[in-house]
Amino acid sequence: NMAAPGREEPPLGPEGAAEEAAAASAGFRLTAVRREPAVRLQHGASGLEPLAWSEDHRVSVSTARSIAVLEQLSDVQSGGQDMVIHRTAVPAPASACLLKVGPKREVAECKEKFASSVDPTVSQTFMLDRVFNPEGKALSPMRGFKYSSWSPLGCDANGRCLLAALTMDNRLTIHANLNRLQWVQLVDLTQLYGERLYEAGYRLCKADAPRGELSDFPEFQRRHSMQTPVRMEWSGICTTQQVKHNNECRDVGSVLLAVLFENGNIAVWQFQLPFLGTESITSCNTIESGISSPSVLSWWEYEHSNRKMSGLIVGSAYGPVKILPVNLKAVKGYFTLRQPVVLWQEMDQLPVHSIKCIPLYHPYQKCSCSLVVAARGPYVFWCLLLISKAGLNVHNSHVTGLHSLPIVSMTADKQNGTVYTCSGDGKVRQLIPIFTDVALKFEHQLLKLSEVFGSVRTHGIAVSPCGAYLAVITTEGMANGLHPVNKNYQVQFVTLKTFEEAAAQLLESSVQNLFRQVDLTDLVRWKILKDKHIPQFLQEALDKKIESCGSTYFWRFKLFLLRILYQSMQKAPSEAMWRPSHEDAKILISDSPGMGSTEEDQEEGTSKQASKQSLCDAGKGVDIDDTAEDSLHQSSDTGGREPMEEKLLEIQAQIEAVEMHLTREHMKRVLGEVYLHTWITENTSIPTRGVCDFLMSDDGYDDRTARVLIGHILKKMNKQTFPEHCSLCKEILPFTDRKQAVCSNGHIWLRCFLTYQSCQSLVYRRCLLHDSIARHPTPEDPEWIKRLLQGPCTFCDSPVF
């Protein structure tokens, strides 16, 4: 059954249309603000959908030489208002990828035969096909990337996202960024799949009839098309059961990567997590889709009455869209469709360019549903799927009149179902799904990027994980009716939410993890750095949450706000910190403050220094008003501190108090683990006695839970202390400070913030925002300590490297 098209409106006159457009753009002007900096790309963008934004806040940009990766950080140490972006790159392989279609010698002979064939349909088809000839010869070589796709969070060894990359010459590889600076290729799936096919004689199952010889041109083409990837997409993380040697079952996380090939086949790879390379591959199954000229792929994952359903949505260059069933072996709680479901069957020659599947909640039917959105030429095809007692209901329609040119890129905010489409002329449409009794309709608004960036052409868009920002690849647009001589590719950022919306989303967050909401915290950071204060409504709402809820998330949010406020109050250095000063700032010892002189002498010394400094600055051409302000800042009013300095000390005291609260809460968690897991009073590499004494040392800290827990632990320990010893001088390391341990001989060791053990090795890990350090797990550590060491930073929620 067909639902009504996107939006039914009365016909508008020219004034009405102009008014509506003005209202839409005025509505957008509230939130669509340019966000600095714009990142210039070294090479042009390449492939379809060249932009992708991962769940751990990294933007990948497919270019002609590499995949540029821009990682967004919400850095509490940076006082600058610009976005903080950490940039790395995945380089393209140096050698061309040749698909394995048979023994090397035989392939070389066949290529020679086809190239010199007297039949022009064979020789020309062979010579001009870039799959057969990726290195080019007479043609330019195939360089760059066709497509990139991010896995869900929690797939690599650090619990972050993996990147699947497809080159122009059809090499599909998986990469991980394990040390933050360098990307490592974990596996080449094109090579592995080619070897599997070679061993199976290029038949999908043993029952298949043997095919022709490689020297037959159709067979040569078939073997290439069955392993030429078109797109690849990751599923969500699912749980499989693994049987151990003692017949115990344990749950293991796994993730699936579906790879769509030119001939319509789909290979579904199953990987065990964390993914480390070839040894993590569990299985690979091939499904025949029956779709000719497939163009795009997406996972359909649906939850219905605690049962999970999955399938693959495949789109064709000729128009049809359908869902294929995927049977997942050994995956708990998953079931699938009995047969394929056709979402659109017309061969209307409108190619499906991009598909997004968004899980939503239907307010009228009171159940979960899936919204499938596909870009087809200049139109958006949508399909609403929900399972009722009657079976699977499918409503579908098209939204027309959005763009005058074909849609070049589409992205979706999975949290609220908002879809963004973009055409090459710099026009972006926001489509908001609104449920009706029958199905749904879309409200849409226009965002003209020319109003934000000036005249631009657009090549791709991606929305951030929490919907705060839109990343756009732009080049210069037409100026005075002329195209630009040179194209400069840039990734630019636009805000999609206001500060108030971001703050409200952070307060009501179901995720309760600051790292996973970096785009929202960055908007909040920007506002505080601009205004130099935390808005009253946010302070009050946060204090209410802290009083009513025991979650440490709100304490971490408070710590984040205080640290940003502290940065905003800091005076920016007038000169670059790295530049050496060439002035001789020689001061007599009697002039220098704090050298045993009286208060008047100190004041005199300071003012002498300030006057000398102002002369130097005036000589350098610095504004006199600035230096006067500097000297005012340096001299003090009759021995009393300045209000700004007092404010900074007050904020610092608040930061200390919040950090101490978070430390104590984590200490209680660590002690709880110690109590549960130490059956005998052994030393578990956690300084239990030290942590207990530290918690009890402050008389002002009265936490009944902590007292009861410590009482139980001390009873279990029965006067045994198990002190930590300094590895340099074997002295006892007292537990007086939560951040470091200092022995009686003055040797200083930093403490691991996850276990509170002193880190006495040369190598240790550090959290992303450099808040704290953690030790590496050792083979002799029990499972529960390894689990503790996998935790994120207790102050900023960021992962540890």
Tab-separated table of C-alpha atoms in Angstrom, residues 412-621:
chain	number	residue	atom	x	y	z
A	412	ALA	CA	21.307	10.944	8.238
A	413	ASP	CA	21.238	11.786	11.940
A	414	LYS	CA	20.331	8.358	13.360
A	415	GLN	CA	19.264	9.829	16.728
A	416	ASN	CA	16.189	11.675	15.459
A	417	GLY	CA	15.851	10.408	11.870
A	418	THR	CA	16.649	13.740	10.198
A	419	VAL	CA	18.017	13.252	6.666
A	420	TYR	CA	20.250	15.734	4.815
A	421	THR	CA	20.601	15.707	1.025
A	422	CYS	CA	22.920	17.826	-1.059
A	423	SER	CA	23.279	18.627	-4.768
A	424	GLY	CA	26.411	19.886	-6.498
A	425	ASP	CA	25.222	23.526	-6.508
A	426	GLY	CA	25.727	23.997	-2.751
A	427	LYS	CA	22.089	23.476	-1.717
A	428	VAL	CA	21.437	21.220	1.287
A	429	ARG	CA	17.956	20.029	2.271
A	430	GLN	CA	17.014	18.959	5.768
A	431	LEU	CA	14.171	16.399	5.770
A	432	ILE	CA	12.434	15.814	9.103
A	433	PRO	CA	10.152	12.730	9.191
A	434	ILE	CA	6.768	13.367	10.819
A	435	PHE	CA	4.578	10.353	11.583
A	436	THR	CA	0.966	10.283	10.444
A	437	ASP	CA	-1.723	7.688	11.298
A	438	VAL	CA	-0.978	5.771	8.104
A	439	ALA	CA	2.778	6.254	7.484
A	440	LEU	CA	4.786	9.491	7.516
A	441	LYS	CA	5.469	12.742	5.694
A	442	PHE	CA	8.572	14.934	5.509
A	443	GLU	CA	8.963	18.566	6.493
A	444	HIS	CA	11.882	19.997	4.563
A	445	GLN	CA	13.970	23.154	4.840
A	446	LEU	CA	16.608	24.535	2.504
A	447	LEU	CA	20.127	25.497	3.597
A	448	LYS	CA	22.034	27.510	1.008
A	449	LEU	CA	25.716	26.965	1.717
A	450	SER	CA	26.452	30.065	-0.411
A	451	GLU	CA	24.981	32.113	2.475
A	452	VAL	CA	27.502	30.539	4.874
A	453	PHE	CA	30.631	30.045	2.718
A	454	GLY	CA	30.019	32.243	-0.341
A	455	SER	CA	29.734	30.732	-3.835
A	456	VAL	CA	30.730	27.024	-3.586
A	457	ARG	CA	30.277	23.684	-5.321
A	458	THR	CA	29.664	20.699	-3.023
A	459	HIS	CA	31.047	17.171	-3.393
A	460	GLY	CA	29.886	15.405	-0.234
A	461	ILE	CA	28.263	15.891	3.186
A	462	ALA	CA	28.308	13.974	6.481
A	463	VAL	CA	26.512	14.664	9.752
A	464	SER	CA	28.278	14.201	13.120
A	465	PRO	CA	27.187	11.299	15.393
A	466	CYS	CA	24.983	13.464	17.652
A	467	GLY	CA	23.825	15.782	14.881
A	468	ALA	CA	25.655	18.930	16.029
A	469	TYR	CA	27.722	19.545	12.872
A	470	LEU	CA	27.549	19.042	9.139
A	471	ALA	CA	30.874	18.460	7.352
A	472	VAL	CA	30.931	19.516	3.688
A	473	ILE	CA	33.548	19.062	0.945
A	474	THR	CA	33.559	22.294	-1.085
A	475	THR	CA	35.399	23.838	-4.016
A	476	GLU	CA	35.066	27.379	-5.367
A	477	GLY	CA	31.826	28.107	-7.200
A	478	MET	CA	31.302	30.390	-10.180
A	479	ALA	CA	32.405	34.018	-9.868
A	480	ASN	CA	30.902	36.583	-12.299
A	481	GLY	CA	29.575	33.725	-14.431
A	482	LEU	CA	33.019	32.127	-14.795
A	483	HIS	CA	34.273	28.813	-13.444
A	484	PRO	CA	37.389	28.951	-11.199
A	485	VAL	CA	40.771	28.272	-12.842
A	486	ASN	CA	41.974	26.076	-9.939
A	487	LYS	CA	39.938	23.874	-7.625
A	488	ASN	CA	40.843	23.953	-3.926
A	489	TYR	CA	39.125	21.117	-2.068
A	490	GLN	CA	38.244	21.952	1.557
A	491	VAL	CA	36.345	20.235	4.356
A	492	GLN	CA	34.221	22.888	6.045
A	493	PHE	CA	31.955	22.622	9.083
A	494	VAL	CA	28.490	24.082	9.754
A	495	THR	CA	26.626	23.979	13.086
A	496	LEU	CA	23.196	22.327	12.962
A	497	LYS	CA	22.271	22.852	16.610
A	498	THR	CA	22.240	25.840	18.951
A	499	PHE	CA	24.181	25.843	22.212
A	500	GLU	CA	20.912	25.432	24.172
A	501	GLU	CA	19.923	22.342	22.158
A	502	ALA	CA	23.388	20.800	22.618
A	503	ALA	CA	23.359	21.466	26.386
A	504	ALA	CA	19.853	19.991	26.763
A	505	GLN	CA	20.881	16.885	24.784
A	506	LEU	CA	23.967	16.412	26.997
A	507	LEU	CA	21.855	16.727	30.176
A	508	GLU	CA	19.246	14.207	28.972
A	509	SER	CA	21.782	11.858	27.367
A	510	SER	CA	21.081	8.132	27.499
A	511	VAL	CA	24.722	7.406	26.494
A	512	GLN	CA	26.210	9.179	29.577
A	513	ASN	CA	29.663	9.338	28.025
A	514	LEU	CA	31.324	12.659	27.119
A	515	PHE	CA	33.706	11.110	24.575
A	516	ARG	CA	30.835	9.678	22.534
A	517	GLN	CA	29.246	13.165	22.361
A	518	VAL	CA	32.301	15.207	21.383
A	519	ASP	CA	30.393	17.185	18.734
A	520	LEU	CA	27.902	18.396	21.381
A	521	THR	CA	30.583	19.157	24.002
A	522	ASP	CA	32.506	21.122	21.350
A	523	LEU	CA	29.495	23.406	20.787
A	524	VAL	CA	29.267	23.962	24.568
A	525	ARG	CA	33.031	24.598	24.759
A	526	TRP	CA	32.815	27.180	21.957
A	527	LYS	CA	30.014	29.088	23.726
A	528	ILE	CA	31.822	29.224	27.113
A	529	LEU	CA	35.119	30.336	25.529
A	530	LYS	CA	33.238	33.131	23.679
A	531	ASP	CA	31.131	34.339	26.647
A	532	LYS	CA	33.671	33.598	29.425
A	533	HIS	CA	30.946	32.234	31.732
A	534	ILE	CA	28.761	29.137	32.144
A	535	PRO	CA	25.124	30.092	31.411
A	536	GLN	CA	22.948	30.157	34.529
A	537	PHE	CA	20.312	27.728	33.190
A	538	LEU	CA	22.987	25.085	32.502
A	539	GLN	CA	24.586	25.457	35.936
A	540	GLU	CA	21.227	25.137	37.703
A	541	ALA	CA	20.060	22.170	35.590
A	542	LEU	CA	23.372	20.373	36.160
A	543	ASP	CA	23.316	20.948	39.927
A	544	LYS	CA	19.741	19.541	40.026
A	545	LYS	CA	20.869	16.443	38.110
A	546	ILE	CA	23.829	15.933	40.466
A	547	GLU	CA	21.516	16.178	43.527
A	548	SER	CA	18.800	13.897	42.155
A	549	CYS	CA	20.965	11.318	40.364
A	550	GLY	CA	23.944	9.323	41.599
A	551	SER	CA	25.588	9.090	38.158
A	552	THR	CA	29.218	10.256	37.944
A	553	TYR	CA	28.511	11.359	34.331
A	554	PHE	CA	27.100	14.664	35.556
A	555	TRP	CA	30.169	15.219	37.751
A	556	ARG	CA	32.377	14.646	34.702
A	557	PHE	CA	30.231	17.108	32.746
A	558	LYS	CA	30.633	19.649	35.561
A	559	LEU	CA	34.417	19.090	35.547
A	560	PHE	CA	34.464	19.660	31.771
A	561	LEU	CA	32.547	22.963	32.113
A	562	LEU	CA	34.818	24.214	34.925
A	563	ARG	CA	37.977	23.373	32.972
A	564	ILE	CA	36.685	25.246	29.898
A	565	LEU	CA	35.702	28.208	32.086
A	566	TYR	CA	39.215	28.195	33.579
A	567	GLN	CA	40.703	28.217	30.041
A	568	SER	CA	38.445	31.107	28.997
A	569	MET	CA	39.671	33.196	31.978
A	570	GLN	CA	43.347	32.519	31.239
A	571	LYS	CA	45.193	35.411	29.650
A	572	ALA	CA	46.442	34.421	26.183
A	573	PRO	CA	50.220	34.819	25.835
A	574	SER	CA	50.988	37.962	23.803
A	575	GLU	CA	53.763	36.152	21.892
A	576	ALA	CA	54.091	32.688	20.422
A	577	MET	CA	55.305	30.330	23.161
A	578	TRP	CA	57.940	28.705	20.944
A	579	ARG	CA	59.564	31.960	19.760
A	580	PRO	CA	62.784	32.883	21.651
A	581	SER	CA	62.843	36.405	23.109
A	582	HIS	CA	65.872	38.450	21.998
A	583	GLU	CA	65.532	41.179	24.649
A	584	ASP	CA	67.983	41.112	27.567
A	585	ALA	CA	65.678	41.087	30.553
A	586	LYS	CA	68.427	41.550	33.148
A	587	ILE	CA	67.042	42.447	36.581
A	588	LEU	CA	69.089	43.272	39.671
A	589	ILE	CA	68.636	40.718	42.428
A	590	SER	CA	67.328	43.434	44.747
A	591	ASP	CA	64.697	44.296	42.095
A	592	SER	CA	63.417	40.784	41.565
A	593	PRO	CA	60.300	40.136	43.656
A	594	GLY	CA	60.255	37.526	46.380
A	595	MET	CA	64.013	37.552	47.232
A	596	GLY	CA	63.756	38.331	50.915
A	597	SER	CA	62.871	42.008	50.332
A	598	THR	CA	60.038	43.943	51.942
A	599	GLU	CA	56.615	44.351	50.376
A	600	GLU	CA	57.342	47.908	49.145
A	601	ASP	CA	60.590	46.723	47.507
A	602	GLN	CA	58.658	43.932	45.810
A	603	GLU	CA	56.050	46.334	44.508
A	604	GLU	CA	58.758	48.735	43.289
A	605	GLY	CA	60.599	45.862	41.583
A	606	THR	CA	57.441	44.782	39.802
A	607	SER	CA	56.643	48.253	38.559
A	608	LYS	CA	60.275	48.793	37.397
A	609	GLN	CA	60.058	45.508	35.490
A	610	ALA	CA	56.725	46.551	33.979
A	611	SER	CA	58.001	49.965	32.872
A	612	LYS	CA	61.089	48.355	31.291
A	613	GLN	CA	58.831	45.805	29.542
A	614	SER	CA	56.536	48.572	28.256
A	615	LEU	CA	59.563	50.396	26.765
A	616	CYS	CA	60.633	47.201	24.985
A	617	ASP	CA	57.101	46.632	23.687
A	618	ALA	CA	56.747	50.238	22.548
A	619	GLY	CA	60.040	49.835	20.656
A	620	LYS	CA	58.596	46.763	18.931
A	621	GLY	CA	55.493	48.686	17.846
